[in-house]
Every structure is written in structure tokens, then in C-alpha cells.
């Protein structure tokens, strides 16, 4: 996708979250349920097909709970494939923390879904995400948000 | 000691090579700059990493360490990807 001028990291981050990509205070029964919700939001926001959600679940089954990248935060994703329509992120905050099986970082309260077309075109988005997640205050605000609008404004303004 | 740092090659590895490993690569690059170590960091998936023979260091998550055994690279596992202190400590121990 050609853009007229380079976007900053943070607007690239906010743009990666399409409409209907965020859900607040969801109730997940287990790890698979939580990951499936993040996948469904990528589908709902037009960034991936339902097959991509399947690949997210297969990835965690095959490779383990390493996707819990920081205390309380999971980054669920599959691999680039035809099931990916456009780079996208989704976000689910969980009403009740869910155990993913990651000793260091369980339980999970925030699940991010990610789909990418290839291995490097989403680097700018990831840089924005890294900056956001490294900011503990911003993460706490995300976790404590009760509306989608609050989360949107954090995604647009954090950093 | 691993000798000439200018040719240092590090790979950051996750299951798919698009999410976790990219975040790990970015934070590792930040740490390397602070340590003033010149090295290239590439993000990749575990299947590609298993075929690689030219990386001095592999950064990955505790879950994937077993899948990366037997390679000539030193495998370092990182538990908290946004904890630059953890990354600094482990990379310094391996490189300095």
C-alpha cells in the first residue's frame, strides 16, 4: 500500500486496528477461546478470513504459550498466508484473567491478534506496538479501559 | 568472548517469525545500541532458524529453546520481551 508520506509509528499502529477490531471486558473460558476471539475480531474488521483464526490456534498448539510476551499480555498470530487480507491488529481485554500456560507471564488479561502479509511490511506497526507495550502506564490504562473509545484514544495518543 | 563484533549475527526466533520475534528483534537492537555493540539482528521463524548455521546468538522464548538445541549458535531465552534489563543482562553475559 503506497502512502503519500511516511506515517509515524503510532498512527501506523492505530491504523492497524480496523473498525470492530476491539472488544472490552470479554469473558473467555480458556486460552483457545481467548485466541479465537482475537481472531474473530481480525475477521470482523476485514483483515483476515476465518481460516486465519484456525492458524492462530494451530500455532499456539504447535509452539506453546510463548505468545504471552509480557506479564498479562498475549500476542496471538498465525503465519502470513492467503487467509490474510491486509495487515491488522485486534485487541481483547478479558474480564477474568486466563491461564495460557506461560510460567513467567500468566495469567493473561490482554490478548492482541496480529495478521501480516509477509515478514517485514508490518515493521512500523510492530515498532508502535513495542513502544506502547513497553510503557507500563499505557498498558495499565489499556487494561482498565471500560470502553472501546478509551482504548482507541490510548492507541492514538500513547508513546 | 566471541571475537570480532562487527560481523556479529543475531537471530530472533518465534514460531511464525512475524510477531514475537519482531518485537524481540527491536528490543535487542535497542539494547545493542546502548551497549555500543554492532550486530545485525534478523527476525525469523523456528523452522528457518533450525537450518541456520551462521548466527552467533539466537534469542528466543523459553518454549522454543528445546527446538533450537544442537545448533552452533548460543541460544539465549528471554522471558519478558519488554524488560530491557533482562535482555541487556543476558546479551552482555554472552557478548562482553
mmCIF file of C-alpha atoms in Angstrom:
data_model
loop_
_atom_site.group_PDB
_atom_site.id
_atom_site.type_symbol
_atom_site.label_atom_id
_atom_site.label_comp_id
_atom_site.label_asym_id
_atom_site.label_seq_id
_atom_site.Cartn_x
_atom_site.Cartn_y
_atom_site.Cartn_z
ATOM 1 C CA UNK A 1 0.000 0.000 0.000
ATOM 2 C CA UNK A 2 1.668 3.256 -1.131
ATOM 3 C CA UNK A 3 1.323 6.167 1.221
ATOM 4 C CA UNK A 4 1.993 9.782 0.275
ATOM 5 C CA UNK A 5 4.369 10.309 3.167
ATOM 6 C CA UNK A 6 5.758 8.178 5.937
ATOM 7 C CA UNK A 7 3.406 7.796 8.859
ATOM 8 C CA UNK A 8 4.678 7.946 12.363
ATOM 9 C CA UNK A 9 4.843 4.670 14.238
ATOM 10 C CA UNK A 10 1.868 5.471 16.346
ATOM 11 C CA UNK A 11 -0.521 6.347 13.559
ATOM 12 C CA UNK A 12 0.572 3.169 11.787
ATOM 13 C CA UNK A 13 -0.321 1.367 14.990
ATOM 14 C CA UNK A 14 -3.756 2.980 15.292
ATOM 15 C CA UNK A 15 -4.473 2.292 11.600
ATOM 16 C CA UNK A 16 -3.709 -1.389 12.051
ATOM 17 C CA UNK A 17 -6.771 -1.619 14.301
ATOM 18 C CA UNK A 18 -9.712 -1.612 11.889
ATOM 19 C CA UNK A 19 -13.278 -0.853 12.905
ATOM 20 C CA UNK A 20 -14.744 -3.687 15.011
ATOM 21 C CA UNK A 21 -11.250 -4.857 15.996
ATOM 22 C CA UNK A 22 -11.539 -4.114 19.732
ATOM 23 C CA UNK A 23 -13.532 -5.826 22.452
ATOM 24 C CA UNK A 24 -13.573 -4.811 26.105
ATOM 25 C CA UNK A 25 -14.223 -6.992 29.151
ATOM 26 C CA UNK A 26 -14.782 -10.243 27.263
ATOM 27 C CA UNK A 27 -15.309 -13.488 29.129
ATOM 28 C CA UNK A 28 -13.043 -16.250 27.831
ATOM 29 C CA UNK A 29 -13.372 -19.811 29.090
ATOM 30 C CA UNK A 30 -9.803 -20.780 28.248
ATOM 31 C CA UNK A 31 -6.751 -19.934 26.158
ATOM 32 C CA UNK A 32 -8.231 -21.202 22.888
ATOM 33 C CA UNK A 33 -11.420 -19.247 23.445
ATOM 34 C CA UNK A 34 -9.449 -16.057 24.098
ATOM 35 C CA UNK A 35 -7.311 -16.525 20.978
ATOM 36 C CA UNK A 36 -10.384 -17.308 18.869
ATOM 37 C CA UNK A 37 -11.961 -14.022 19.987
ATOM 38 C CA UNK A 38 -8.882 -12.080 18.866
ATOM 39 C CA UNK A 39 -9.069 -13.936 15.524
ATOM 40 C CA UNK A 40 -12.762 -13.235 15.091
ATOM 41 C CA UNK A 41 -12.069 -9.513 15.515
ATOM 42 C CA UNK A 42 -9.489 -9.644 12.706
ATOM 43 C CA UNK A 43 -12.213 -11.237 10.568
ATOM 44 C CA UNK A 44 -14.859 -8.733 11.709
ATOM 45 C CA UNK A 45 -12.573 -5.829 10.825
ATOM 46 C CA UNK A 46 -11.950 -7.228 7.352
ATOM 47 C CA UNK A 47 -8.262 -8.008 7.801
ATOM 48 C CA UNK A 48 -8.330 -11.814 7.657
ATOM 49 C CA UNK A 49 -10.589 -14.763 6.845
ATOM 50 C CA UNK A 50 -11.825 -17.317 9.405
ATOM 51 C CA UNK A 51 -9.066 -19.713 8.279
ATOM 52 C CA UNK A 52 -6.590 -17.323 9.838
ATOM 53 C CA UNK A 53 -8.189 -17.806 13.243
ATOM 54 C CA UNK A 54 -7.637 -21.547 12.789
ATOM 55 C CA UNK A 55 -3.972 -20.935 12.048
ATOM 56 C CA UNK A 56 -3.650 -18.833 15.227
ATOM 57 C CA UNK A 57 -4.990 -21.756 17.250
ATOM 58 C CA UNK A 58 -2.735 -24.232 15.451
ATOM 59 C CA UNK A 59 0.285 -22.015 16.156
ATOM 60 C CA UNK A 60 -0.245 -21.986 19.895
ATOM 61 C CA UNK A 61 -0.944 -25.730 19.902
ATOM 62 C CA UNK A 62 2.285 -26.415 17.971
ATOM 63 C CA UNK A 63 4.657 -23.926 19.540
ATOM 64 C CA UNK A 64 3.340 -23.416 23.047
ATOM 65 C CA UNK A 65 2.411 -20.408 25.112
ATOM 66 C CA UNK A 66 5.394 -18.262 24.101
ATOM 67 C CA UNK A 67 2.889 -15.789 22.696
ATOM 68 C CA UNK A 68 2.465 -14.445 26.233
ATOM 69 C CA UNK A 69 5.156 -11.876 25.579
ATOM 70 C CA UNK A 70 4.968 -9.857 28.777
ATOM 71 C CA UNK A 71 3.129 -10.156 32.090
ATOM 72 C CA UNK A 72 -0.575 -10.466 31.286
ATOM 73 C CA UNK A 73 -0.207 -9.830 27.544
ATOM 74 C CA UNK A 74 -0.569 -12.366 24.717
ATOM 75 C CA UNK A 75 0.211 -11.662 21.064
ATOM 76 C CA UNK A 76 -1.678 -14.302 19.078
ATOM 77 C CA UNK A 77 -0.870 -14.764 15.429
ATOM 78 C CA UNK A 78 -0.546 -17.256 12.601
ATOM 79 C CA UNK A 79 1.775 -17.058 9.635
ATOM 80 C CA UNK A 80 1.410 -14.892 6.522
ATOM 81 C CA UNK A 81 -0.915 -16.738 4.130
ATOM 82 C CA UNK A 82 -3.821 -16.268 1.750
ATOM 83 C CA UNK A 83 -6.042 -16.015 4.822
ATOM 84 C CA UNK A 84 -4.538 -12.582 5.481
ATOM 85 C CA UNK A 85 -6.261 -9.782 3.561
ATOM 86 C CA UNK A 86 -4.377 -6.828 4.986
ATOM 87 C CA UNK A 87 -2.119 -6.126 7.937
ATOM 88 C CA UNK A 88 -4.238 -5.961 11.049
ATOM 89 C CA UNK A 89 -4.323 -5.953 14.805
ATOM 90 C CA UNK A 90 -7.139 -6.747 17.184
ATOM 91 C CA UNK A 91 -7.412 -6.324 20.925
ATOM 92 C CA UNK A 92 -9.448 -8.096 23.594
ATOM 93 C CA UNK A 93 -9.388 -7.242 27.274
ATOM 94 C CA UNK A 94 -10.564 -10.105 29.467
ATOM 95 C CA UNK A 95 -12.950 -9.631 32.375
ATOM 96 C CA UNK A 96 -11.321 -12.590 34.133
ATOM 97 C CA UNK A 97 -7.616 -13.401 33.653
ATOM 98 C CA UNK A 98 -6.980 -16.624 31.709
ATOM 99 C CA UNK A 99 -4.076 -19.032 32.217
ATOM 100 C CA UNK A 100 -2.188 -19.662 28.966
ATOM 101 C CA UNK A 101 0.452 -21.974 30.430
ATOM 102 C CA UNK A 102 3.284 -19.449 30.397
ATOM 103 C CA UNK A 103 5.060 -19.645 33.750
ATOM 104 C CA UNK A 104 6.685 -16.249 33.631
ATOM 105 C CA UNK A 105 3.812 -14.141 32.352
ATOM 106 C CA UNK A 106 0.497 -15.795 33.253
ATOM 107 C CA UNK A 107 -2.358 -15.060 33.684
ATOM 108 C CA UNK A 108 -3.384 -13.154 30.565
ATOM 109 C CA UNK A 109 -5.624 -10.088 30.707
ATOM 110 C CA UNK A 110 -4.956 -8.594 27.278
ATOM 111 C CA UNK A 111 -4.966 -10.554 24.016
ATOM 112 C CA UNK A 112 -3.705 -8.941 20.834
ATOM 113 C CA UNK A 113 -4.360 -10.592 17.478
ATOM 114 C CA UNK A 114 -1.946 -9.909 14.620
ATOM 115 C CA UNK A 115 -2.043 -10.740 10.932
ATOM 116 C CA UNK A 116 0.619 -9.719 8.441
ATOM 117 C CA UNK A 117 1.067 -10.181 4.702
ATOM 118 C CA UNK A 118 4.754 -11.022 4.927
ATOM 119 C CA UNK A 119 7.700 -10.912 7.268
ATOM 120 C CA UNK A 120 8.650 -7.263 7.066
ATOM 121 C CA UNK A 121 5.959 -4.902 5.765
ATOM 122 C CA UNK A 122 4.470 -4.582 9.247
ATOM 123 C CA UNK A 123 7.664 -3.468 10.973
ATOM 124 C CA UNK A 124 6.398 0.061 11.540
ATOM 125 C CA UNK A 125 3.237 -1.241 13.174
ATOM 126 C CA UNK A 126 5.311 -3.527 15.373
ATOM 127 C CA UNK A 127 7.546 -0.632 16.390
ATOM 128 C CA UNK A 128 4.469 1.265 17.518
ATOM 129 C CA UNK A 129 3.209 -1.772 19.361
ATOM 130 C CA UNK A 130 6.581 -2.304 21.038
ATOM 131 C CA UNK A 131 6.623 1.325 22.193
ATOM 132 C CA UNK A 132 3.104 1.018 23.567
ATOM 133 C CA UNK A 133 3.690 -2.251 25.403
ATOM 134 C CA UNK A 134 6.970 -1.040 26.873
ATOM 135 C CA UNK A 135 5.040 1.771 28.566
ATOM 136 C CA UNK A 136 3.625 0.197 31.718
ATOM 137 C CA UNK A 137 1.334 3.139 32.423
ATOM 138 C CA UNK A 138 -0.196 2.820 28.967
ATOM 139 C CA UNK A 139 -0.633 -0.922 29.431
ATOM 140 C CA UNK A 140 -2.364 -0.376 32.765
ATOM 141 C CA UNK A 141 -4.647 2.194 31.168
ATOM 142 C CA UNK A 142 -5.500 -0.275 28.400
ATOM 143 C CA UNK A 143 -6.345 -2.933 30.966
ATOM 144 C CA UNK A 144 -8.504 -0.548 32.944
ATOM 145 C CA UNK A 145 -10.378 0.880 29.966
ATOM 146 C CA UNK A 146 -14.092 0.194 30.007
ATOM 147 C CA UNK A 147 -14.983 1.490 26.560
ATOM 148 C CA UNK A 148 -13.654 0.940 23.064
ATOM 149 C CA UNK A 149 -13.266 4.714 22.670
ATOM 150 C CA UNK A 150 -10.901 4.847 25.635
ATOM 151 C CA UNK A 151 -8.748 2.150 24.055
ATOM 152 C CA UNK A 152 -8.815 3.902 20.680
ATOM 153 C CA UNK A 153 -7.593 7.116 22.197
ATOM 154 C CA UNK A 154 -4.785 5.290 24.015
ATOM 155 C CA UNK A 155 -3.728 3.668 20.737
ATOM 156 C CA UNK A 156 -3.755 7.031 19.008
ATOM 157 C CA UNK A 157 -2.027 9.015 21.708
ATOM 158 C CA UNK A 158 0.269 6.679 23.616
ATOM 159 C CA UNK A 159 4.008 6.577 23.133
ATOM 160 C CA UNK B 1 34.208 -13.744 24.076
ATOM 161 C CA UNK B 2 33.027 -14.127 20.540
ATOM 162 C CA UNK B 3 35.726 -12.145 18.753
ATOM 163 C CA UNK B 4 35.038 -9.509 16.136
ATOM 164 C CA UNK B 5 31.700 -7.940 16.932
ATOM 165 C CA UNK B 6 31.382 -6.199 13.590
ATOM 166 C CA UNK B 7 30.406 -9.461 11.944
ATOM 167 C CA UNK B 8 28.093 -10.445 14.732
ATOM 168 C CA UNK B 9 24.876 -12.007 13.563
ATOM 169 C CA UNK B 10 21.979 -12.493 15.919
ATOM 170 C CA UNK B 11 18.635 -14.020 15.064
ATOM 171 C CA UNK B 12 15.418 -13.509 16.996
ATOM 172 C CA UNK B 13 13.170 -16.532 16.696
ATOM 173 C CA UNK B 14 9.491 -17.254 17.246
ATOM 174 C CA UNK B 15 7.148 -19.903 15.890
ATOM 175 C CA UNK B 16 5.984 -17.850 12.924
ATOM 176 C CA UNK B 17 8.588 -15.135 12.542
ATOM 177 C CA UNK B 18 6.159 -12.222 12.356
ATOM 178 C CA UNK B 19 5.115 -11.283 15.875
ATOM 179 C CA UNK B 20 7.105 -12.186 18.906
ATOM 180 C CA UNK B 21 10.420 -12.380 17.074
ATOM 181 C CA UNK B 22 9.935 -8.921 15.547
ATOM 182 C CA UNK B 23 9.331 -7.400 18.979
ATOM 183 C CA UNK B 24 12.358 -9.253 20.312
ATOM 184 C CA UNK B 25 14.488 -8.005 17.413
ATOM 185 C CA UNK B 26 13.504 -4.388 18.078
ATOM 186 C CA UNK B 27 14.250 -4.553 21.763
ATOM 187 C CA UNK B 28 17.521 -6.401 21.147
ATOM 188 C CA UNK B 29 18.590 -3.684 18.685
ATOM 189 C CA UNK B 30 17.843 -1.056 21.314
ATOM 190 C CA UNK B 31 19.988 -2.894 23.849
ATOM 191 C CA UNK B 32 22.851 -3.422 21.383
ATOM 192 C CA UNK B 33 22.904 0.308 20.638
ATOM 193 C CA UNK B 34 23.123 1.058 24.336
ATOM 194 C CA UNK B 35 25.940 -1.460 24.727
ATOM 195 C CA UNK B 36 27.615 0.018 21.617
ATOM 196 C CA UNK B 37 27.816 -3.381 20.002
ATOM 197 C CA UNK B 38 27.467 -3.575 16.247
ATOM 198 C CA UNK B 39 25.481 -6.560 15.165
ATOM 199 C CA UNK B 40 22.709 -7.414 12.763
ATOM 200 C CA UNK B 41 19.509 -8.805 14.224
ATOM 201 C CA UNK B 42 17.090 -10.683 11.978
ATOM 202 C CA UNK B 43 13.658 -11.964 12.946
ATOM 203 C CA UNK B 44 12.714 -15.372 11.682
ATOM 204 C CA UNK B 45 10.650 -18.466 12.394
ATOM 205 C CA UNK B 46 11.785 -21.570 14.192
ATOM 206 C CA UNK B 47 11.913 -23.746 11.045
ATOM 207 C CA UNK B 48 14.277 -21.340 9.265
ATOM 208 C CA UNK B 49 16.356 -20.906 12.411
ATOM 209 C CA UNK B 50 16.878 -24.649 12.662
ATOM 210 C CA UNK B 51 18.552 -24.586 9.241
ATOM 211 C CA UNK B 52 20.778 -21.627 10.042
ATOM 212 C CA UNK B 53 24.427 -22.149 10.858
ATOM 213 C CA UNK B 54 25.850 -18.640 10.764
ATOM 214 C CA UNK B 55 24.274 -16.889 13.758
ATOM 215 C CA UNK B 56 26.433 -16.446 16.821
ATOM 216 C CA UNK B 57 23.428 -15.916 19.024
ATOM 217 C CA UNK B 58 19.800 -16.982 18.864
ATOM 218 C CA UNK B 59 17.344 -15.041 21.003
ATOM 219 C CA UNK B 60 14.085 -16.806 21.677
ATOM 220 C CA UNK B 61 11.442 -17.671 24.230
ATOM 221 C CA UNK B 62 11.745 -20.436 26.850
ATOM 222 C CA UNK B 63 9.148 -22.534 24.965
ATOM 223 C CA UNK B 64 11.260 -22.797 21.847
ATOM 224 C CA UNK B 65 14.685 -23.439 23.374
ATOM 225 C CA UNK B 66 14.345 -27.221 23.037
ATOM 226 C CA UNK B 67 13.578 -26.928 19.329
ATOM 227 C CA UNK B 68 16.803 -24.985 18.777
ATOM 228 C CA UNK B 69 19.203 -27.356 20.508
ATOM 229 C CA UNK B 70 22.158 -28.770 18.606
ATOM 230 C CA UNK B 71 22.879 -25.637 16.537
ATOM 231 C CA UNK B 72 26.311 -23.971 16.630
ATOM 232 C CA UNK B 73 24.697 -20.770 17.964
ATOM 233 C CA UNK B 74 24.435 -19.829 21.595
ATOM 234 C CA UNK B 75 20.731 -19.895 22.478
ATOM 235 C CA UNK B 76 19.516 -17.233 24.910
ATOM 236 C CA UNK B 77 15.974 -17.386 26.192
ATOM 237 C CA UNK B 78 14.146 -14.194 27.121
ATOM 238 C CA UNK B 79 11.112 -14.361 29.392
ATOM 239 C CA UNK B 80 9.896 -10.782 29.326
ATOM 240 C CA UNK B 81 10.378 -9.163 25.925
ATOM 241 C CA UNK B 82 9.887 -5.625 27.161
ATOM 242 C CA UNK B 83 12.294 -5.939 30.039
ATOM 243 C CA UNK B 84 15.329 -4.268 28.528
ATOM 244 C CA UNK B 85 17.269 -5.018 31.706
ATOM 245 C CA UNK B 86 16.786 -8.744 31.220
ATOM 246 C CA UNK B 87 17.847 -8.509 27.572
ATOM 247 C CA UNK B 88 20.820 -6.302 28.480
ATOM 248 C CA UNK B 89 21.961 -8.654 31.210
ATOM 249 C CA UNK B 90 21.735 -11.772 29.056
ATOM 250 C CA UNK B 91 23.277 -10.230 25.942
ATOM 251 C CA UNK B 92 26.105 -8.671 27.978
ATOM 252 C CA UNK B 93 26.865 -12.010 29.589
ATOM 253 C CA UNK B 94 27.137 -13.587 26.152
ATOM 254 C CA UNK B 95 28.950 -10.788 24.326
ATOM 255 C CA UNK B 96 31.125 -8.835 26.724
#
